[in-house]
Amino acid sequence: MSETVSLPLEVVYHIIGSLEGDLTALRQCALTNSALLACARENLYHDITLTGWVKKARLLGRTLRENMTIGAHVKYLKISRLVDPSSSTSCRPGLTAVDVHLTPEILPFCRLPNLRGLAMKWVQLHRADDVLKIAAVLPRLESLACETLIEDGSILLHTPFGGPDMLISRLDEGLNRLSIADVARFPKLKQLIVKHGSWNHNALAKRLLLHHRGSIDGLEKIDVSFGNTPDALAWVPVILTAAARMQSVRISMADRSSRPTEQEEWPEAHLEQHVNDHAYILDSIAHCSELRSLCLVYHPDPFAFGHVPRSQELLETLCETLERRPAPLSLLEHIELRMVDREGRTPSISPALCTRLAHSLLDKKRYPRFGCLAVGVQQLFWALQVQMWSAQPGRGTADFEEEVLKRWRDAFSAFDGVSGVILDVHLLHSGRRS
């Protein structure tokens, strides 16, 4: 006759924890007995990814409503493009499914009291303020990622920062329906990722600054990337708000042919104090005294053929910022520059500027922790059909790519071979490294 062996709870959790990622084994443990059920559930629901059929999201929503204890186990949730195949008969010919709006009826976020990280990509929302409504019921949320979201009517209504008064009024109207309790427990974010899409993300920046400043003043990491549009300017005040704790910044740097007009509600008062947008952004980042990592994603004018006026402004401005005394970013450890190469030419850099950058960063008295410069190169080719520069994977031969890498590495050669410093030059589309 076999005897039942009782193990300490800590040992049971350790054993079940070793099965992390093995959903089949965890499900079998959950069905074994009640003792293993609680341990298995903690691992089964710890990290959830919902993508594709909306049926999965609805099933999770029903589970959370029927058993309120399960939601406490969910720490990280990723949602990507929920579709409903059953609705394909009513959509346009050729489509096999339609995108489904993310609503509380599908997924009750209020049943996830311990959620730490939420990532949404290609998610359709009724309004931009739905993002804040979701965050308002997640008091322990630390990381929020919104990438390529889609808002109803966004093609007609999406405008630059601030936009028409009717958009802000619309945002205010929706957020005013939040209860006092919801606003009071709005989460303290540590990481924020906001990327381009068809939604009014700039109004979201304004709302955070006006009414939820306490939720962003503790940010440690921010990633705001909007391609070749200047929309990142709207998020610079957010960086300034969290400057005391900010440790990592990734931001898109776009060239503009003209300054904002009177009709555009950009933060003009601050912009007018700087010679260009790059100076405004880098001057604000210079206030981040705890910054360790900086990534600048450069997007020059895609319609400018041949010579690009002031094409080296970004690197010049970066050098000027780093040359300030005292050193503005003395804790800096890593810089990544994402640049473009146009048919074998390097319009945005020069060997002299690269040497000037090295002279600043390699001064150990000013930047004692600096140890890595990564240069990601995006190859662009002139597309005659659309009259613009675009990435065309496969167009460049292996020999041509090697020449491009050599040209870029030679430009930054002042960093090469320096003790304690890594120079990483690579092509973004192929991963080829020099």
CSV table of N, CA and C in Angstrom, one decimal, residues 319-408:
chain,number,residue,atom,x,y,z
A,319,CYS,N,26.0,66.0,-31.0
A,319,CYS,CA,27.3,66.4,-30.5
A,319,CYS,C,27.3,67.6,-29.6
A,320,GLU,N,26.5,68.6,-30.1
A,320,GLU,CA,26.4,69.9,-29.3
A,320,GLU,C,25.8,69.6,-27.9
A,321,THR,N,24.9,68.7,-27.8
A,321,THR,CA,24.3,68.3,-26.5
A,321,THR,C,25.3,67.7,-25.6
A,322,LEU,N,26.0,66.7,-26.1
A,322,LEU,CA,26.9,65.9,-25.3
A,322,LEU,C,28.1,66.8,-24.9
A,323,GLU,N,28.4,67.8,-25.7
A,323,GLU,CA,29.6,68.7,-25.4
A,323,GLU,C,29.3,69.7,-24.3
A,324,ARG,N,28.1,69.8,-23.8
A,324,ARG,CA,27.8,70.8,-22.8
A,324,ARG,C,28.6,70.5,-21.5
A,325,ARG,N,28.8,71.5,-20.8
A,325,ARG,CA,29.5,71.4,-19.5
A,325,ARG,C,28.7,72.0,-18.4
A,326,PRO,N,28.4,71.2,-17.3
A,326,PRO,CA,28.9,69.8,-17.1
A,326,PRO,C,28.2,68.8,-18.1
A,327,ALA,N,28.8,67.6,-18.2
A,327,ALA,CA,28.2,66.6,-19.0
A,327,ALA,C,26.7,66.3,-18.6
A,328,PRO,N,25.8,66.5,-19.6
A,328,PRO,CA,24.3,66.3,-19.2
A,328,PRO,C,23.9,64.9,-18.9
A,329,LEU,N,24.5,63.9,-19.5
A,329,LEU,CA,24.1,62.5,-19.3
A,329,LEU,C,25.3,61.7,-18.8
A,330,SER,N,25.8,62.0,-17.7
A,330,SER,CA,27.0,61.4,-17.2
A,330,SER,C,26.9,59.9,-16.9
A,331,LEU,N,25.7,59.4,-16.8
A,331,LEU,CA,25.5,58.0,-16.5
A,331,LEU,C,25.2,57.1,-17.8
A,332,LEU,N,25.3,57.8,-18.9
A,332,LEU,CA,25.0,57.1,-20.2
A,332,LEU,C,26.0,55.9,-20.4
A,333,GLU,N,25.3,54.8,-20.8
A,333,GLU,CA,26.1,53.6,-21.0
A,333,GLU,C,26.0,53.1,-22.5
A,334,HIS,N,24.9,53.4,-23.1
A,334,HIS,CA,24.6,52.9,-24.5
A,334,HIS,C,23.9,53.9,-25.3
A,335,ILE,N,24.3,54.0,-26.6
A,335,ILE,CA,23.7,54.9,-27.6
A,335,ILE,C,23.4,54.0,-28.8
A,336,GLU,N,22.2,54.1,-29.3
A,336,GLU,CA,21.9,53.4,-30.6
A,336,GLU,C,21.4,54.5,-31.5
A,337,LEU,N,22.0,54.5,-32.7
A,337,LEU,CA,21.6,55.4,-33.8
A,337,LEU,C,21.0,54.6,-34.9
A,338,ARG,N,19.7,54.8,-35.3
A,338,ARG,CA,19.1,54.1,-36.4
A,338,ARG,C,19.1,55.1,-37.6
A,339,MET,N,19.9,54.9,-38.5
A,339,MET,CA,20.1,55.9,-39.6
A,339,MET,C,19.7,55.3,-41.0
A,340,VAL,N,19.8,56.1,-42.0
A,340,VAL,CA,19.4,55.6,-43.3
A,340,VAL,C,20.6,55.7,-44.3
A,341,ASP,N,20.7,54.8,-45.2
A,341,ASP,CA,21.7,54.8,-46.3
A,341,ASP,C,20.9,54.9,-47.6
A,342,ARG,N,21.2,55.8,-48.4
A,342,ARG,CA,20.5,56.0,-49.7
A,342,ARG,C,21.4,55.7,-50.9
A,343,GLU,N,21.1,54.4,-51.3
A,343,GLU,CA,21.8,53.9,-52.5
A,343,GLU,C,23.3,54.0,-52.3
A,344,GLY,N,23.8,53.6,-51.2
A,344,GLY,CA,25.3,53.6,-50.9
A,344,GLY,C,25.8,55.0,-50.4
A,345,ARG,N,25.0,56.0,-50.2
A,345,ARG,CA,25.4,57.3,-49.7
A,345,ARG,C,25.0,57.4,-48.3
A,346,THR,N,25.7,58.2,-47.6
A,346,THR,CA,25.5,58.5,-46.1
A,346,THR,C,25.2,60.0,-45.9
A,347,PRO,N,24.0,60.5,-46.3
A,347,PRO,CA,23.8,61.9,-46.3
A,347,PRO,C,23.6,62.5,-44.9
A,348,SER,N,23.4,61.6,-43.9
A,348,SER,CA,23.1,62.1,-42.6
A,348,SER,C,24.3,62.1,-41.6
A,349,ILE,N,25.5,61.7,-42.1
A,349,ILE,CA,26.7,61.7,-41.3
A,349,ILE,C,27.9,62.1,-42.1
A,350,SER,N,29.0,62.4,-41.4
A,350,SER,CA,30.3,62.7,-42.1
A,350,SER,C,31.3,62.1,-41.1
A,351,PRO,N,32.5,61.7,-41.7
A,351,PRO,CA,33.6,61.3,-40.8
A,351,PRO,C,33.9,62.3,-39.7
A,352,ALA,N,33.9,63.6,-40.1
A,352,ALA,CA,34.3,64.6,-39.1
A,352,ALA,C,33.3,64.6,-37.9
A,353,LEU,N,32.0,64.5,-38.2
A,353,LEU,CA,31.0,64.5,-37.2
A,353,LEU,C,31.1,63.3,-36.3
A,354,CYS,N,31.4,62.1,-36.9
A,354,CYS,CA,31.5,60.9,-36.2
A,354,CYS,C,32.7,60.9,-35.2
A,355,THR,N,33.8,61.5,-35.7
A,355,THR,CA,35.0,61.7,-34.8
A,355,THR,C,34.7,62.7,-33.7
A,356,ARG,N,33.9,63.7,-34.0
A,356,ARG,CA,33.5,64.7,-33.0
A,356,ARG,C,32.7,64.0,-31.9
A,357,LEU,N,31.8,63.1,-32.3
A,357,LEU,CA,30.9,62.3,-31.4
A,357,LEU,C,31.8,61.5,-30.5
A,358,ALA,N,32.8,60.8,-31.1
A,358,ALA,CA,33.7,59.9,-30.3
A,358,ALA,C,34.5,60.7,-29.3
A,359,HIS,N,34.9,61.9,-29.7
A,359,HIS,CA,35.7,62.8,-28.8
A,359,HIS,C,34.9,63.1,-27.5
A,360,SER,N,33.6,63.2,-27.6
A,360,SER,CA,32.8,63.5,-26.5
A,360,SER,C,32.5,62.3,-25.6
A,361,LEU,N,32.0,61.2,-26.3
A,361,LEU,CA,31.6,60.0,-25.6
A,361,LEU,C,32.8,59.2,-25.0
A,362,LEU,N,34.0,59.3,-25.6
A,362,LEU,CA,35.1,58.5,-25.1
A,362,LEU,C,35.9,59.2,-24.0
A,363,ASP,N,35.4,60.4,-23.6
A,363,ASP,CA,36.1,61.1,-22.5
A,363,ASP,C,35.6,60.5,-21.2
A,364,LYS,N,36.4,59.7,-20.6
A,364,LYS,CA,36.0,58.9,-19.4
A,364,LYS,C,35.7,59.8,-18.2
A,365,LYS,N,36.2,61.0,-18.2
A,365,LYS,CA,36.0,61.9,-17.1
A,365,LYS,C,34.5,62.4,-17.2
A,366,ARG,N,34.0,62.5,-18.4
A,366,ARG,CA,32.7,63.0,-18.6
A,366,ARG,C,31.6,61.9,-18.7
A,367,TYR,N,32.0,60.9,-19.4
A,367,TYR,CA,31.1,59.8,-19.6
A,367,TYR,C,31.8,58.4,-19.2
A,368,PRO,N,32.0,58.2,-17.9
A,368,PRO,CA,32.8,57.1,-17.4
A,368,PRO,C,32.1,55.7,-17.7
A,369,ARG,N,30.8,55.7,-17.9
A,369,ARG,CA,30.1,54.4,-18.0
A,369,ARG,C,29.8,54.0,-19.5
A,370,PHE,N,30.1,55.0,-20.4
A,370,PHE,CA,29.8,54.7,-21.8
A,370,PHE,C,30.6,53.5,-22.3
A,371,GLY,N,29.9,52.5,-22.9
A,371,GLY,CA,30.5,51.3,-23.4
A,371,GLY,C,30.0,50.7,-24.7
A,372,CYS,N,29.0,51.3,-25.3
A,372,CYS,CA,28.5,50.7,-26.5
A,372,CYS,C,27.8,51.8,-27.4
A,373,LEU,N,28.2,51.7,-28.7
A,373,LEU,CA,27.6,52.5,-29.8
A,373,LEU,C,27.1,51.5,-30.8
A,374,ALA,N,25.8,51.5,-31.0
A,374,ALA,CA,25.1,50.6,-32.0
A,374,ALA,C,24.6,51.5,-33.1
A,375,VAL,N,25.0,51.2,-34.3
A,375,VAL,CA,24.5,51.9,-35.5
A,375,VAL,C,23.7,51.0,-36.4
A,376,GLY,N,22.4,51.1,-36.4
A,376,GLY,CA,21.6,50.3,-37.3
A,376,GLY,C,21.3,51.1,-38.6
A,377,VAL,N,21.6,50.5,-39.7
A,377,VAL,CA,21.5,51.2,-41.0
A,377,VAL,C,20.3,50.6,-41.8
A,378,GLN,N,19.4,51.5,-42.2
A,378,GLN,CA,18.3,51.1,-43.0
A,378,GLN,C,18.6,51.5,-44.5
A,379,GLN,N,18.7,50.5,-45.4
A,379,GLN,CA,19.0,50.8,-46.8
A,379,GLN,C,17.7,51.3,-47.5
A,380,LEU,N,17.8,52.4,-48.2
A,380,LEU,CA,16.7,52.9,-48.9
A,380,LEU,C,17.1,53.1,-50.4
A,381,PHE,N,16.2,53.0,-51.3
A,381,PHE,CA,16.4,53.1,-52.7
A,381,PHE,C,15.3,54.1,-53.2
A,382,TRP,N,15.6,54.8,-54.3
A,382,TRP,CA,14.7,55.8,-54.9
A,382,TRP,C,13.7,55.0,-55.7
A,383,ALA,N,12.4,55.1,-55.4
A,383,ALA,CA,11.4,54.4,-56.1
A,383,ALA,C,10.8,55.4,-57.1
A,384,LEU,N,11.1,55.2,-58.4
A,384,LEU,CA,10.6,56.1,-59.4
A,384,LEU,C,9.1,56.1,-59.5
A,385,GLN,N,8.4,55.0,-59.3
A,385,GLN,CA,7.0,54.9,-59.4
A,385,GLN,C,6.2,55.9,-58.5
A,386,VAL,N,6.7,55.9,-57.3
A,386,VAL,CA,6.1,56.8,-56.2
A,386,VAL,C,6.9,58.0,-55.9
A,387,GLN,N,8.0,58.2,-56.5
A,387,GLN,CA,8.9,59.3,-56.3
A,387,GLN,C,9.2,59.6,-54.8
A,388,MET,N,9.7,58.5,-54.2
A,388,MET,CA,10.1,58.7,-52.8
A,388,MET,C,11.2,57.6,-52.5
A,389,TRP,N,11.9,57.8,-51.3
A,389,TRP,CA,12.8,56.8,-50.9
A,389,TRP,C,12.1,55.7,-50.1
A,390,SER,N,12.4,54.4,-50.4
A,390,SER,CA,11.7,53.3,-49.7
A,390,SER,C,12.7,52.2,-49.5
A,391,ALA,N,12.4,51.3,-48.5
A,391,ALA,CA,13.1,50.1,-48.3
A,391,ALA,C,12.7,49.1,-49.3
A,392,GLN,N,13.6,48.4,-50.0
A,392,GLN,CA,13.3,47.4,-51.0
A,392,GLN,C,14.2,46.2,-50.7
A,393,PRO,N,13.8,45.3,-49.8
A,393,PRO,CA,14.6,44.2,-49.4
A,393,PRO,C,14.9,43.3,-50.6
A,394,GLY,N,16.2,42.9,-50.6
A,394,GLY,CA,16.6,42.0,-51.7
A,394,GLY,C,17.2,42.8,-52.9
A,395,ARG,N,17.0,44.1,-53.0
A,395,ARG,CA,17.6,44.8,-54.1
A,395,ARG,C,19.1,44.9,-54.1
A,396,GLY,N,19.6,45.1,-52.9
A,396,GLY,CA,21.1,45.2,-52.8
A,396,GLY,C,21.7,43.8,-52.7
A,397,THR,N,22.8,43.6,-53.5
A,397,THR,CA,23.6,42.4,-53.5
A,397,THR,C,24.4,42.2,-52.2
A,398,ALA,N,24.9,41.0,-52.0
A,398,ALA,CA,25.7,40.8,-50.8
A,398,ALA,C,26.9,41.7,-50.8
A,399,ASP,N,27.6,41.8,-52.0
A,399,ASP,CA,28.8,42.6,-52.1
A,399,ASP,C,28.4,44.1,-51.8
A,400,PHE,N,27.3,44.5,-52.3
A,400,PHE,CA,26.9,45.9,-52.1
A,400,PHE,C,26.6,46.2,-50.6
A,401,GLU,N,26.0,45.2,-49.9
A,401,GLU,CA,25.7,45.4,-48.5
A,401,GLU,C,27.0,45.4,-47.7
A,402,GLU,N,28.0,44.6,-48.1
A,402,GLU,CA,29.3,44.7,-47.5
A,402,GLU,C,30.0,46.0,-47.6
A,403,GLU,N,29.8,46.6,-48.8
A,403,GLU,CA,30.4,47.9,-49.1
A,403,GLU,C,29.7,49.0,-48.2
A,404,VAL,N,28.4,48.9,-48.1
A,404,VAL,CA,27.6,49.8,-47.2
A,404,VAL,C,28.1,49.7,-45.8
A,405,LEU,N,28.2,48.5,-45.3
A,405,LEU,CA,28.6,48.3,-43.9
A,405,LEU,C,30.0,48.9,-43.7
A,406,LYS,N,30.9,48.6,-44.6
A,406,LYS,CA,32.3,49.1,-44.5
A,406,LYS,C,32.3,50.6,-44.4
A,407,ARG,N,31.5,51.2,-45.3
A,407,ARG,CA,31.5,52.7,-45.3
A,407,ARG,C,31.0,53.3,-44.0
A,408,TRP,N,30.0,52.7,-43.4
A,408,TRP,CA,29.4,53.2,-42.2
A,408,TRP,C,30.4,52.9,-41.0
